[in-house]
Short mmCIF file of C-alpha atoms and ligand atoms in Angstrom, two decimals:
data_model
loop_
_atom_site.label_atom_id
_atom_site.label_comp_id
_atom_site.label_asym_id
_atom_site.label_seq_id
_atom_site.Cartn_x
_atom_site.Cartn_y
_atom_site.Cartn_z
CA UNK A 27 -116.53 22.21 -168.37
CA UNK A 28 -113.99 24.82 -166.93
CA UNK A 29 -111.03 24.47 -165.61
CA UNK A 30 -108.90 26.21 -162.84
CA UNK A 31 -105.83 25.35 -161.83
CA UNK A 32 -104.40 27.36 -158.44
CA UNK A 33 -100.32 26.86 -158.33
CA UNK A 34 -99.46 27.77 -154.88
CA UNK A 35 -95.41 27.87 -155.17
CA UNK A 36 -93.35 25.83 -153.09
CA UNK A 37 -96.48 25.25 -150.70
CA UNK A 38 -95.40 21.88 -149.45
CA UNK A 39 -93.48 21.41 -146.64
CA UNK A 40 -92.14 19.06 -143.98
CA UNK A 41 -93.03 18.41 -140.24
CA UNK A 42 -92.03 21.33 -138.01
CA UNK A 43 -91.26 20.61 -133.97
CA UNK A 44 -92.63 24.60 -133.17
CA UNK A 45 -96.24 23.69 -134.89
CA UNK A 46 -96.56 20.55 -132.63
CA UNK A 47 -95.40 18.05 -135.32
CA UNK A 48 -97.80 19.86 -138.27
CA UNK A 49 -96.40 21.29 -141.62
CA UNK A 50 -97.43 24.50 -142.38
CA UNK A 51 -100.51 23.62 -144.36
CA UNK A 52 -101.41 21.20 -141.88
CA UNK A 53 -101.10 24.39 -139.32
CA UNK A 54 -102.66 27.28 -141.34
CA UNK A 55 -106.96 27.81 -140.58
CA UNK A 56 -107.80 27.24 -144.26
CA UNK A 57 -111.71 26.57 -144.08
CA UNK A 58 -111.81 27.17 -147.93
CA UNK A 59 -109.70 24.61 -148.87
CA UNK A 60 -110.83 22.13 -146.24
CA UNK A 61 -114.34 22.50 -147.86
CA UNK A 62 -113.43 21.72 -151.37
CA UNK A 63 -110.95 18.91 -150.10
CA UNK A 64 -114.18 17.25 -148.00
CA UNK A 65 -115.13 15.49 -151.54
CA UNK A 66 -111.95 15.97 -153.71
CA UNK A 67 -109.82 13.68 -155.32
CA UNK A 68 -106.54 13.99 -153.31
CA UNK A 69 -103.22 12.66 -154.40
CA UNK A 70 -99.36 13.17 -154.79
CA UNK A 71 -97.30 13.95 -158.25
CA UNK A 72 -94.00 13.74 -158.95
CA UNK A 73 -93.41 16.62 -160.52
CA UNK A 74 -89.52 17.01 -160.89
CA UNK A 75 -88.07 13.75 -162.89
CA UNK A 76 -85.30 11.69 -161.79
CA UNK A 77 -82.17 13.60 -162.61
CA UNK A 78 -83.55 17.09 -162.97
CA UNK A 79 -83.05 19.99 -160.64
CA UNK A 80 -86.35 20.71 -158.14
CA UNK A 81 -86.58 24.20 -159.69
CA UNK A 82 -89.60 26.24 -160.41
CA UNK A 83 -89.11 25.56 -164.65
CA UNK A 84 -89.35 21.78 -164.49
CA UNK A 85 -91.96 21.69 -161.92
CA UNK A 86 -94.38 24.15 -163.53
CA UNK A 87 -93.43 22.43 -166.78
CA UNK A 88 -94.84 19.24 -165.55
CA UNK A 89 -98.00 20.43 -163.79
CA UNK A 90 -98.84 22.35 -167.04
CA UNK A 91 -98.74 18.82 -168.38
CA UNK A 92 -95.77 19.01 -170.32
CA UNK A 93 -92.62 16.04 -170.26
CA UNK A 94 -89.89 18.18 -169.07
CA UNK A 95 -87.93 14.97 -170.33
CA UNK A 96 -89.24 16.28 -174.11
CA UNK A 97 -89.93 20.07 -173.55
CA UNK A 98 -87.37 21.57 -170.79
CA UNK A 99 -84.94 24.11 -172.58
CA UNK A 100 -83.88 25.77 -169.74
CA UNK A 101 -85.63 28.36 -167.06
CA UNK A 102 -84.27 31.95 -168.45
CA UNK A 103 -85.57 30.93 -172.07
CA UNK A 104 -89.12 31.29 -170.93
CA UNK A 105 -88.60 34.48 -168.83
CA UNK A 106 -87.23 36.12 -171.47
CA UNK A 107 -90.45 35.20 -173.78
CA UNK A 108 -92.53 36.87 -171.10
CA UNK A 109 -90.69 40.05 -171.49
CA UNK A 110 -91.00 40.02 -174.85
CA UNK A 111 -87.21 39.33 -175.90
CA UNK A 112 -86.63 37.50 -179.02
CA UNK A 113 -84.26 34.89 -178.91
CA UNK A 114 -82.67 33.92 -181.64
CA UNK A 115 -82.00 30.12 -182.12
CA UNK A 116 -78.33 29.86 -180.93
CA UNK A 117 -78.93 32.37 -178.39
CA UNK A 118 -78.32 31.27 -174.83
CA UNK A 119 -80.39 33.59 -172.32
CA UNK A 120 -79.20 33.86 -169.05
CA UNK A 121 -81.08 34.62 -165.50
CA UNK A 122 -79.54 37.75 -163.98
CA UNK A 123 -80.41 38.06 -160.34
CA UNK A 124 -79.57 41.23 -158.58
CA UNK A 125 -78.17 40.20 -155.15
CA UNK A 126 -76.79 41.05 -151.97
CA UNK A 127 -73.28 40.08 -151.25
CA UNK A 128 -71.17 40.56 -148.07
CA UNK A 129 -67.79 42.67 -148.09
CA UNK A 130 -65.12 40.94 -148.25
CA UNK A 131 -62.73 42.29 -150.97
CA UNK A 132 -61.87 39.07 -152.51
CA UNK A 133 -65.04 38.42 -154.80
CA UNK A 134 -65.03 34.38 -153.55
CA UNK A 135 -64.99 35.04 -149.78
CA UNK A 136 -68.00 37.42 -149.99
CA UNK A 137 -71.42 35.59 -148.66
CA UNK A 138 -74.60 35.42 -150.39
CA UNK A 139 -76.81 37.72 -148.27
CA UNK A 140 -80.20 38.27 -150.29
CA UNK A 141 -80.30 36.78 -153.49
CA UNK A 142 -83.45 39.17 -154.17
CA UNK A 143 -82.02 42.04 -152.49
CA UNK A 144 -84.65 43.17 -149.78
CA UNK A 145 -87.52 42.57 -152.78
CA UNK A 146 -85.71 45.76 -154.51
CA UNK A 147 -88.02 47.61 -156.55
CA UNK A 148 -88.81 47.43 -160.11
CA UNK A 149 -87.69 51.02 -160.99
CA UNK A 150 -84.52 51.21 -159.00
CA UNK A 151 -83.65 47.34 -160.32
CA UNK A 152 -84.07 49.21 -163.89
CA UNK A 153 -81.76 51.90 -163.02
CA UNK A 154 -78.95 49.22 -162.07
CA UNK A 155 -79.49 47.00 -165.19
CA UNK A 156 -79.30 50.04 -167.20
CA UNK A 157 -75.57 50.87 -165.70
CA UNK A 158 -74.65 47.07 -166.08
CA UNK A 159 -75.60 47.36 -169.74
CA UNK A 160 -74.10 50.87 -170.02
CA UNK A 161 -71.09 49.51 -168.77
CA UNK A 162 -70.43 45.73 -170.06
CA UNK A 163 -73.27 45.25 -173.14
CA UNK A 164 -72.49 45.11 -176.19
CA UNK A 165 -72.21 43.38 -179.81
CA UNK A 166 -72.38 39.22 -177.87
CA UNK A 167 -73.66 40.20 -174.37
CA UNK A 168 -76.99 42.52 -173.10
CA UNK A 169 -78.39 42.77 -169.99
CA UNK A 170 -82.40 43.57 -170.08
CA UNK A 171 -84.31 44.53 -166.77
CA UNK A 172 -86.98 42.42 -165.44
CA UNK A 173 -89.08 42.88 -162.30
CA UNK A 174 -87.94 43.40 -159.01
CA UNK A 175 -84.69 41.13 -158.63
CA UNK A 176 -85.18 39.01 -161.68
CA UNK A 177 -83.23 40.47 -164.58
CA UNK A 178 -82.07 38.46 -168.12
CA UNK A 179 -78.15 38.32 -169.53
CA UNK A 180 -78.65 37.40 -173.28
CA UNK A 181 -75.06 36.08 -174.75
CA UNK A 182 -75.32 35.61 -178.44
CA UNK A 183 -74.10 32.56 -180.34
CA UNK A 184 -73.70 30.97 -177.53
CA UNK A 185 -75.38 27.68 -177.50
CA UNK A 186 -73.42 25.13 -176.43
CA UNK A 187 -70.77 26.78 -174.20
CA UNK A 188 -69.78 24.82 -171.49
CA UNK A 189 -71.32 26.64 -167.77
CA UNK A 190 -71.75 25.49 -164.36
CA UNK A 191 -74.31 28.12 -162.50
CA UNK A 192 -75.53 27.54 -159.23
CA UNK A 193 -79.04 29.38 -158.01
CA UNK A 194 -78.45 32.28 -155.43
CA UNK A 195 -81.27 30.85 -153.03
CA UNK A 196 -79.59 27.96 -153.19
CA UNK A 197 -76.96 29.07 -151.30
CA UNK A 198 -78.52 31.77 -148.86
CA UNK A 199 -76.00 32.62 -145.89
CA UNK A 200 -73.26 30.87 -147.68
CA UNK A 201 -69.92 31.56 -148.75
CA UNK A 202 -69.74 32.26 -152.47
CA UNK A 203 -66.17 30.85 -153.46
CA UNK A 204 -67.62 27.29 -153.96
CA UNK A 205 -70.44 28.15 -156.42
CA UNK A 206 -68.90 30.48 -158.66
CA UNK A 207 -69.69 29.48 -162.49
CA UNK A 208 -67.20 26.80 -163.50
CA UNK A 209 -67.05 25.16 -167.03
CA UNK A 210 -64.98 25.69 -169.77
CA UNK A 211 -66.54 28.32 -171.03
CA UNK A 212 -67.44 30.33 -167.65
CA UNK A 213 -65.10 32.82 -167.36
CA UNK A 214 -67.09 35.61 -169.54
CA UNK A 215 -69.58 35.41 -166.70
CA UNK A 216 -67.23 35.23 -164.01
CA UNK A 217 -65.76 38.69 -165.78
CA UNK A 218 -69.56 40.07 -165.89
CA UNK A 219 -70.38 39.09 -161.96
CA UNK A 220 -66.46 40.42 -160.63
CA UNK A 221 -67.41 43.94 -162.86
CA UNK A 222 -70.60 44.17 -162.00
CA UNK A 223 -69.62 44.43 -158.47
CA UNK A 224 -67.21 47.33 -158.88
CA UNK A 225 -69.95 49.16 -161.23
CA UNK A 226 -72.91 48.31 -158.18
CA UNK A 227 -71.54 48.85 -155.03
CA UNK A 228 -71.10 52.53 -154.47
CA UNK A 229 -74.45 52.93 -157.17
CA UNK A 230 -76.39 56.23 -155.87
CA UNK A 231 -79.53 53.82 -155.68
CA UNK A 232 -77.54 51.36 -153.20
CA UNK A 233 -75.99 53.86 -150.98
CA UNK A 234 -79.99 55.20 -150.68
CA UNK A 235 -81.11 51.69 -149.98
CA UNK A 236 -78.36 51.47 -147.27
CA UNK A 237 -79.94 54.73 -145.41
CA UNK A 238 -82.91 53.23 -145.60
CA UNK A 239 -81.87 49.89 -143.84
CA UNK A 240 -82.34 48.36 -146.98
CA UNK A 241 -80.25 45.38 -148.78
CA UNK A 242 -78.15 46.90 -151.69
CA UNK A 243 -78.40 45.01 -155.04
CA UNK A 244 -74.46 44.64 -154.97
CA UNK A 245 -73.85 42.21 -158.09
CA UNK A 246 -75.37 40.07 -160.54
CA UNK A 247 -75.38 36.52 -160.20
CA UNK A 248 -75.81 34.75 -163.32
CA UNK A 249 -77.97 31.19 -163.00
CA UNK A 250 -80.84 29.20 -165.13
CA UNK A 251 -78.81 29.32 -168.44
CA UNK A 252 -81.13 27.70 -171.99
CA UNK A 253 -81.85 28.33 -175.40
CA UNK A 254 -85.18 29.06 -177.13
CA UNK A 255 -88.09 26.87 -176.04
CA UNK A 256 -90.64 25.11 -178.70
CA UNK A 257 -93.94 24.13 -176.50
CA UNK A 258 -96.62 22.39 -178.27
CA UNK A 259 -99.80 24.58 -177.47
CA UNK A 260 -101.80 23.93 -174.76
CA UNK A 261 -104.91 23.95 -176.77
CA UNK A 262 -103.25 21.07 -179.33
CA UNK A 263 -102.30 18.58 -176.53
CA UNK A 264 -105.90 19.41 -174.48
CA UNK A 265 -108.45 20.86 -176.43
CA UNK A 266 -108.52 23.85 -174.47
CA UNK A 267 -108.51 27.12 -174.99
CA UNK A 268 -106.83 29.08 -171.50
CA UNK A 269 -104.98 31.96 -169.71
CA UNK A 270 -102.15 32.46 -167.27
CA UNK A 271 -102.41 34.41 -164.61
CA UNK A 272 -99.21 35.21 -163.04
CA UNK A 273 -96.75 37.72 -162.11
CA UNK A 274 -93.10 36.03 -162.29
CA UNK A 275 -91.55 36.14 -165.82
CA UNK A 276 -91.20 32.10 -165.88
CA UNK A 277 -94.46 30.95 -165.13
CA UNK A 278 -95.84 33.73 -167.53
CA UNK A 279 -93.25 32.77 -170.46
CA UNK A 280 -94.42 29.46 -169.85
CA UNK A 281 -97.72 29.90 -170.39
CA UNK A 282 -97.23 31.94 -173.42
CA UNK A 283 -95.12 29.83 -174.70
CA UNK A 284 -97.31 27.38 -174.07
CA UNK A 285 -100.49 29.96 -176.16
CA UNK A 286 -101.51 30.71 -173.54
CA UNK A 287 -103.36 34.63 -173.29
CA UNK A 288 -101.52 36.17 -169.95
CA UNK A 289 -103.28 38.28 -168.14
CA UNK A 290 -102.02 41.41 -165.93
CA UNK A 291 -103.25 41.99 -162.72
CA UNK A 292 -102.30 45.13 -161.10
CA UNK A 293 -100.55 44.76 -157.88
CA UNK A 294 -99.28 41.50 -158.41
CA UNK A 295 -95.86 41.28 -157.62
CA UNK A 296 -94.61 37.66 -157.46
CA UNK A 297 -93.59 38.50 -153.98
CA UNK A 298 -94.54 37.40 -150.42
CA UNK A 299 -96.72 40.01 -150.28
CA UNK A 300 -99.19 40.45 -153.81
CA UNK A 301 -102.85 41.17 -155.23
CA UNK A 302 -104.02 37.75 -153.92
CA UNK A 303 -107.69 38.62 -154.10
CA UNK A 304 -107.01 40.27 -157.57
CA UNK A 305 -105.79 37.64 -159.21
CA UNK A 306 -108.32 35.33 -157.81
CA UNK A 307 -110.81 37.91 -159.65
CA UNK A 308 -109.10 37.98 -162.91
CA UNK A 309 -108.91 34.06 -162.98
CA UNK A 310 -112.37 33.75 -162.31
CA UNK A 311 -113.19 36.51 -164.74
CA UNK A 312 -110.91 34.49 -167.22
CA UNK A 313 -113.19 31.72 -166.66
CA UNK A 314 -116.39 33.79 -167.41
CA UNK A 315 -115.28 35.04 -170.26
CA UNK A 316 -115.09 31.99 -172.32
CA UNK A 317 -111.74 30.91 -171.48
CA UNK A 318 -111.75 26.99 -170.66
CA UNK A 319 -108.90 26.58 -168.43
CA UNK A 320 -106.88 29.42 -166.20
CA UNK A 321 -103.28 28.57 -164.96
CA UNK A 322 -103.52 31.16 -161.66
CA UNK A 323 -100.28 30.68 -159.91
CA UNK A 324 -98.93 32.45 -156.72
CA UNK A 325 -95.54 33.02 -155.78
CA UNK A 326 -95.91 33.45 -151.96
CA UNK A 327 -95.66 30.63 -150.06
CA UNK A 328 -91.90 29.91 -152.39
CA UNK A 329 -90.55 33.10 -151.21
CA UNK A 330 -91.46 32.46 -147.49
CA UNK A 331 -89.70 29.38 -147.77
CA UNK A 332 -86.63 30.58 -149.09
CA UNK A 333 -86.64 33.29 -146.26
CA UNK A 334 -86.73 30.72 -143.89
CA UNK A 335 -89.95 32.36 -142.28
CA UNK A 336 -92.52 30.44 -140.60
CA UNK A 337 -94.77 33.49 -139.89
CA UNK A 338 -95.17 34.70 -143.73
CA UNK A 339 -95.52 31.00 -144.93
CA UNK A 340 -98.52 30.22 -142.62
CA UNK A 341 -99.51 34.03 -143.26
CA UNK A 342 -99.60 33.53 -146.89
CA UNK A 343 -100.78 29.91 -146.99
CA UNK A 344 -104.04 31.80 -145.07
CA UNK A 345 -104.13 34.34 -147.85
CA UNK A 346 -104.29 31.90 -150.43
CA UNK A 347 -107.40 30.54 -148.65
CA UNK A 348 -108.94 33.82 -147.99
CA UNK A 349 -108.04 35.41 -151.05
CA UNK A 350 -108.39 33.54 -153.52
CA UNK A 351 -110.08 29.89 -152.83
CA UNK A 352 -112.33 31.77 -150.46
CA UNK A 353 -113.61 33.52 -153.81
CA UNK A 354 -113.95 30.95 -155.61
CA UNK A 355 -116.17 29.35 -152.92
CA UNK A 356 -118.04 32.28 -153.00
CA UNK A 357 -118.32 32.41 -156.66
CA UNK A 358 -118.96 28.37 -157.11
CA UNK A 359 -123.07 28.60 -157.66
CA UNK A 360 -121.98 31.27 -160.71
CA UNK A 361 -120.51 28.34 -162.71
CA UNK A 362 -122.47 25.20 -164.38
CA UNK A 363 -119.20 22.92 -164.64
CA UNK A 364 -116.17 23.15 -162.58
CA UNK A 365 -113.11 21.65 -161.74
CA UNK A 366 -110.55 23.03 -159.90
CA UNK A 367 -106.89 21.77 -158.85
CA UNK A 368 -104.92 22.81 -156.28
CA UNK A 369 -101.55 22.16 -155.68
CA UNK A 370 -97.56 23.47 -155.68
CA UNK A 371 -94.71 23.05 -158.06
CA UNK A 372 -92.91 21.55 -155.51
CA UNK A 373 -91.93 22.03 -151.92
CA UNK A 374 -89.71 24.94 -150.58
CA UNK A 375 -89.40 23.28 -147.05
CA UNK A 376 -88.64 25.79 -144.32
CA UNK A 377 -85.56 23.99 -142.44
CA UNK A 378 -83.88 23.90 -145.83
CA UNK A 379 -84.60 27.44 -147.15
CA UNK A 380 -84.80 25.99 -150.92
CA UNK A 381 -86.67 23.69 -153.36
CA UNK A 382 -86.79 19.55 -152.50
CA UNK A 383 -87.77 16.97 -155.23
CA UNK A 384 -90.60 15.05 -152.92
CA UNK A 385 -93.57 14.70 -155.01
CA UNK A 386 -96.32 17.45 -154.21
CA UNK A 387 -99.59 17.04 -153.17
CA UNK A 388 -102.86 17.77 -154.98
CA UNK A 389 -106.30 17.97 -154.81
CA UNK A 390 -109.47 17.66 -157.66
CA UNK A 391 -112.13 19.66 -156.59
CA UNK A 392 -115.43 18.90 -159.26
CA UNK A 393 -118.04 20.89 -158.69
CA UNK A 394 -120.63 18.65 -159.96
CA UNK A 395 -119.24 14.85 -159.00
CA UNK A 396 -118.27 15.28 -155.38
CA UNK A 397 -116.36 12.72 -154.02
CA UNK A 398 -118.18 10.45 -150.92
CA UNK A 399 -115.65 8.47 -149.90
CA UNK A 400 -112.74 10.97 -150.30
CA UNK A 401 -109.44 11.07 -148.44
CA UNK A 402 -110.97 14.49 -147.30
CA UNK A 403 -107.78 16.17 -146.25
CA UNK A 404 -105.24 18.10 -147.93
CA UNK A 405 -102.27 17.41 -147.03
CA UNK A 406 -98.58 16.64 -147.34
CA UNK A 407 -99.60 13.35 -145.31
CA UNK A 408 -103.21 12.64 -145.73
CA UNK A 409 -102.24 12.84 -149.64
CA UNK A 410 -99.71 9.57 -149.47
CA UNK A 411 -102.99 7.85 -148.89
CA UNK A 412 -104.39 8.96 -152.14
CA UNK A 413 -103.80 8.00 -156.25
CA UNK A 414 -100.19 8.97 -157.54
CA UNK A 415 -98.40 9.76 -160.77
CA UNK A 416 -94.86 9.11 -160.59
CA UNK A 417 -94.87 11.34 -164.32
CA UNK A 418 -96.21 14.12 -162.52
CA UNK A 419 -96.84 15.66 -166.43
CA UNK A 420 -99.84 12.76 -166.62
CA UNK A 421 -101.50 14.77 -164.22
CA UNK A 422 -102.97 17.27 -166.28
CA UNK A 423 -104.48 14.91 -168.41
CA UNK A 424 -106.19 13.52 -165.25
CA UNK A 425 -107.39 16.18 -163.94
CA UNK A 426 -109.26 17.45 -167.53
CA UNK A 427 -110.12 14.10 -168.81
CA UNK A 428 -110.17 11.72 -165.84
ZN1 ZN B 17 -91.61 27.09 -157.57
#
């Protein structure tokens, strides 16, 4: 049997007035997906646990079929194993977004504008962590450049200290003073965020990206603090052997973390816009190649969300469909056993611009036991009908053993 597992990010969503009473997924013309879900197994999952945070760690945690209750360390941990930093074990690593912040001289009054600043680039995002580093690194603290906006502070021996952070798209078109890091031991990265203003603003890269009507990456905004992260292999709690394909730092520290093999795919960027149909092909490649399982998981529909755009969410909901299910239906007579799963982390709900905690709906797609009397819709709504695991981590076990 193989196994593939398509994580469309923050896909969920609620009920919206200007799509006649429809979510988005409801709303989108996905004739892929509507074909598998004719004889799936549809259900919901709650993927973020009572008293956790509905961010992208725990959730993928749990739908990789880990206990974030037992395994969750922390988001920044696992990006930082994707980009090959070692951590040592009383390290605490750090996410470092580049952002877009208003003007106001006093640091607390300025607004958080972009917390990805306009998508910036990979190789003028490098260029700013270098003058960070340059600037404020040294024997306890290093900045390391990641992709695009997503950059990691490590701050040695620091397990333990006491910080408050709050995450940027959290707190889109808001006023900063009231989620600045608090805690006892906050105010080395309150120094770091007020300094790496001054060092930012007037960067030659910025004042470019400001000709060219483009947000400038005007400070770093330190969230998603953890130490070192000990997964039990994927292949020890399942049996099987598998691959991650995916282009944002967590999801692919999590699967190596996790043994995973991770697999590059040109193009993809972990943005709105990505290689949809080529990381549908290295998946299914993945799959060919002996692998038993393949973690493919797509940032899209999560950044539409946070941007508050209806357009790119139904726009990328339809690439997912296209793109990459609409392959696989292509591809489905090329495989003897088959099971595929379909489903988000965990909503990113248009009307509130960031993650919610609802449980997520699924669907089992098995290529060789069709469902008859299936539920037959995928949906946010049609899935309330269907099975549910309130330990949205049980799920995985379910879907390869169930
Ligand atoms: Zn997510």
């Amino acid at each position: 049997m193989k196994y593939l597992l398509i994580l469309a990010d923050g896909l969920a969503d609620y009920k919206i007035a200007e799509l006649g009473g429809k979510t988005p997924l409801e709303y989108a013309q996905t004739p892929n997906m509507d074909f598998l879900a004719r004889t799936s197994i549809i259900g919901k999952a709650r993927t973020i646990p009572e008293g956790f945070p509905p961010g992208s760690d725990v959730a993928n945690l749990a739908v990789m079929g880990y206990n974030p209750e037992i395994y969750y360390t922390g988001r920044s941990p696992l990006e930082a194993v994707s980009m090959g930093i070692e951590l040592g074990d009383n390290d605490l690593a750090i996410r470092c977004n580049l952002v877009t912040l208003s003007d106001p001289e006093d640091y607390s009054r300025k607004t958080m504008l972009d917390y990805s600043s306009g998508e910036i680039s990979s190789a003028e995002s490098k260029e700013l962590i270098k003058a960070l580093q340059n600037e404020l690194g040294g024997q306890e603290i290093s900045f390391h450049p990641g992709i695009s906006y997503r950059h990691l502070l490590v701050w040695k021996n620091a397990r333990g200290r006491k910080v408050n952070l709050t995450p940027p798209h959290d707190i889109s078109e808001k006023v900063v003073g009231e989620y600045l890091p608090t805690g006892a031991d906050s105010a080395v990265l309150m120094d770091l965020m007020l300094k790496s203003y001054d060092i930012l603003k007037d960067h030659p890269i910025n004042n470019k990206r400001r000709a060219a009507g483009q947000n400038p990456a005007t400070s770093a905004w330190f969230w998603g603090e953890g130490n070192k992260p000990a997964l039990d292999s994927f292949e020890k709690l399942y049996g099987l052997k598998g691959s991650v394909v995916a282009a944002v730092d967590l999801v692919k520290g999590l699967g190596i973390s996790a043994g995973l093999k991770s697999v590059e795919v040109p193009g993809a960027t972990g943005a709105i816009e990505t290689n949809f149909a080529g990381k549908a092909r290295a998946a299914l490649d993945e799959l060919k190649q002996g692998q038993d399982f393949v973690y493919v998981h797509i940032e899209s529909p999560d950044e539409s969300g946070h941007q508050g755009s209806l357009k790119q969410k139904l726009w990328s909901i339809e690439q997912i469909d296209r793109e990459v299910v609409g392959l696989l239906v292509k591809e489905l007579d090329q495989f003897q056993d088959l099971r595929v799963m379909i489903l988000p982390d965990h909503p990113t709900p248009l009307s509130i611009r960031t993650h919610s905690s609802e449980p997520v709906p699924f669907m089992i797609f098995d290529k060789n036991h069709p469902l008859n009397d299936s539920i037959g819709i995928y949906s946010e709504q049609a899935a309330d009908k269907g099975i549910f695991f309130p330990e949205g981590y049980k799920l995985m076990e379910f879907f390869i053993k169930g």
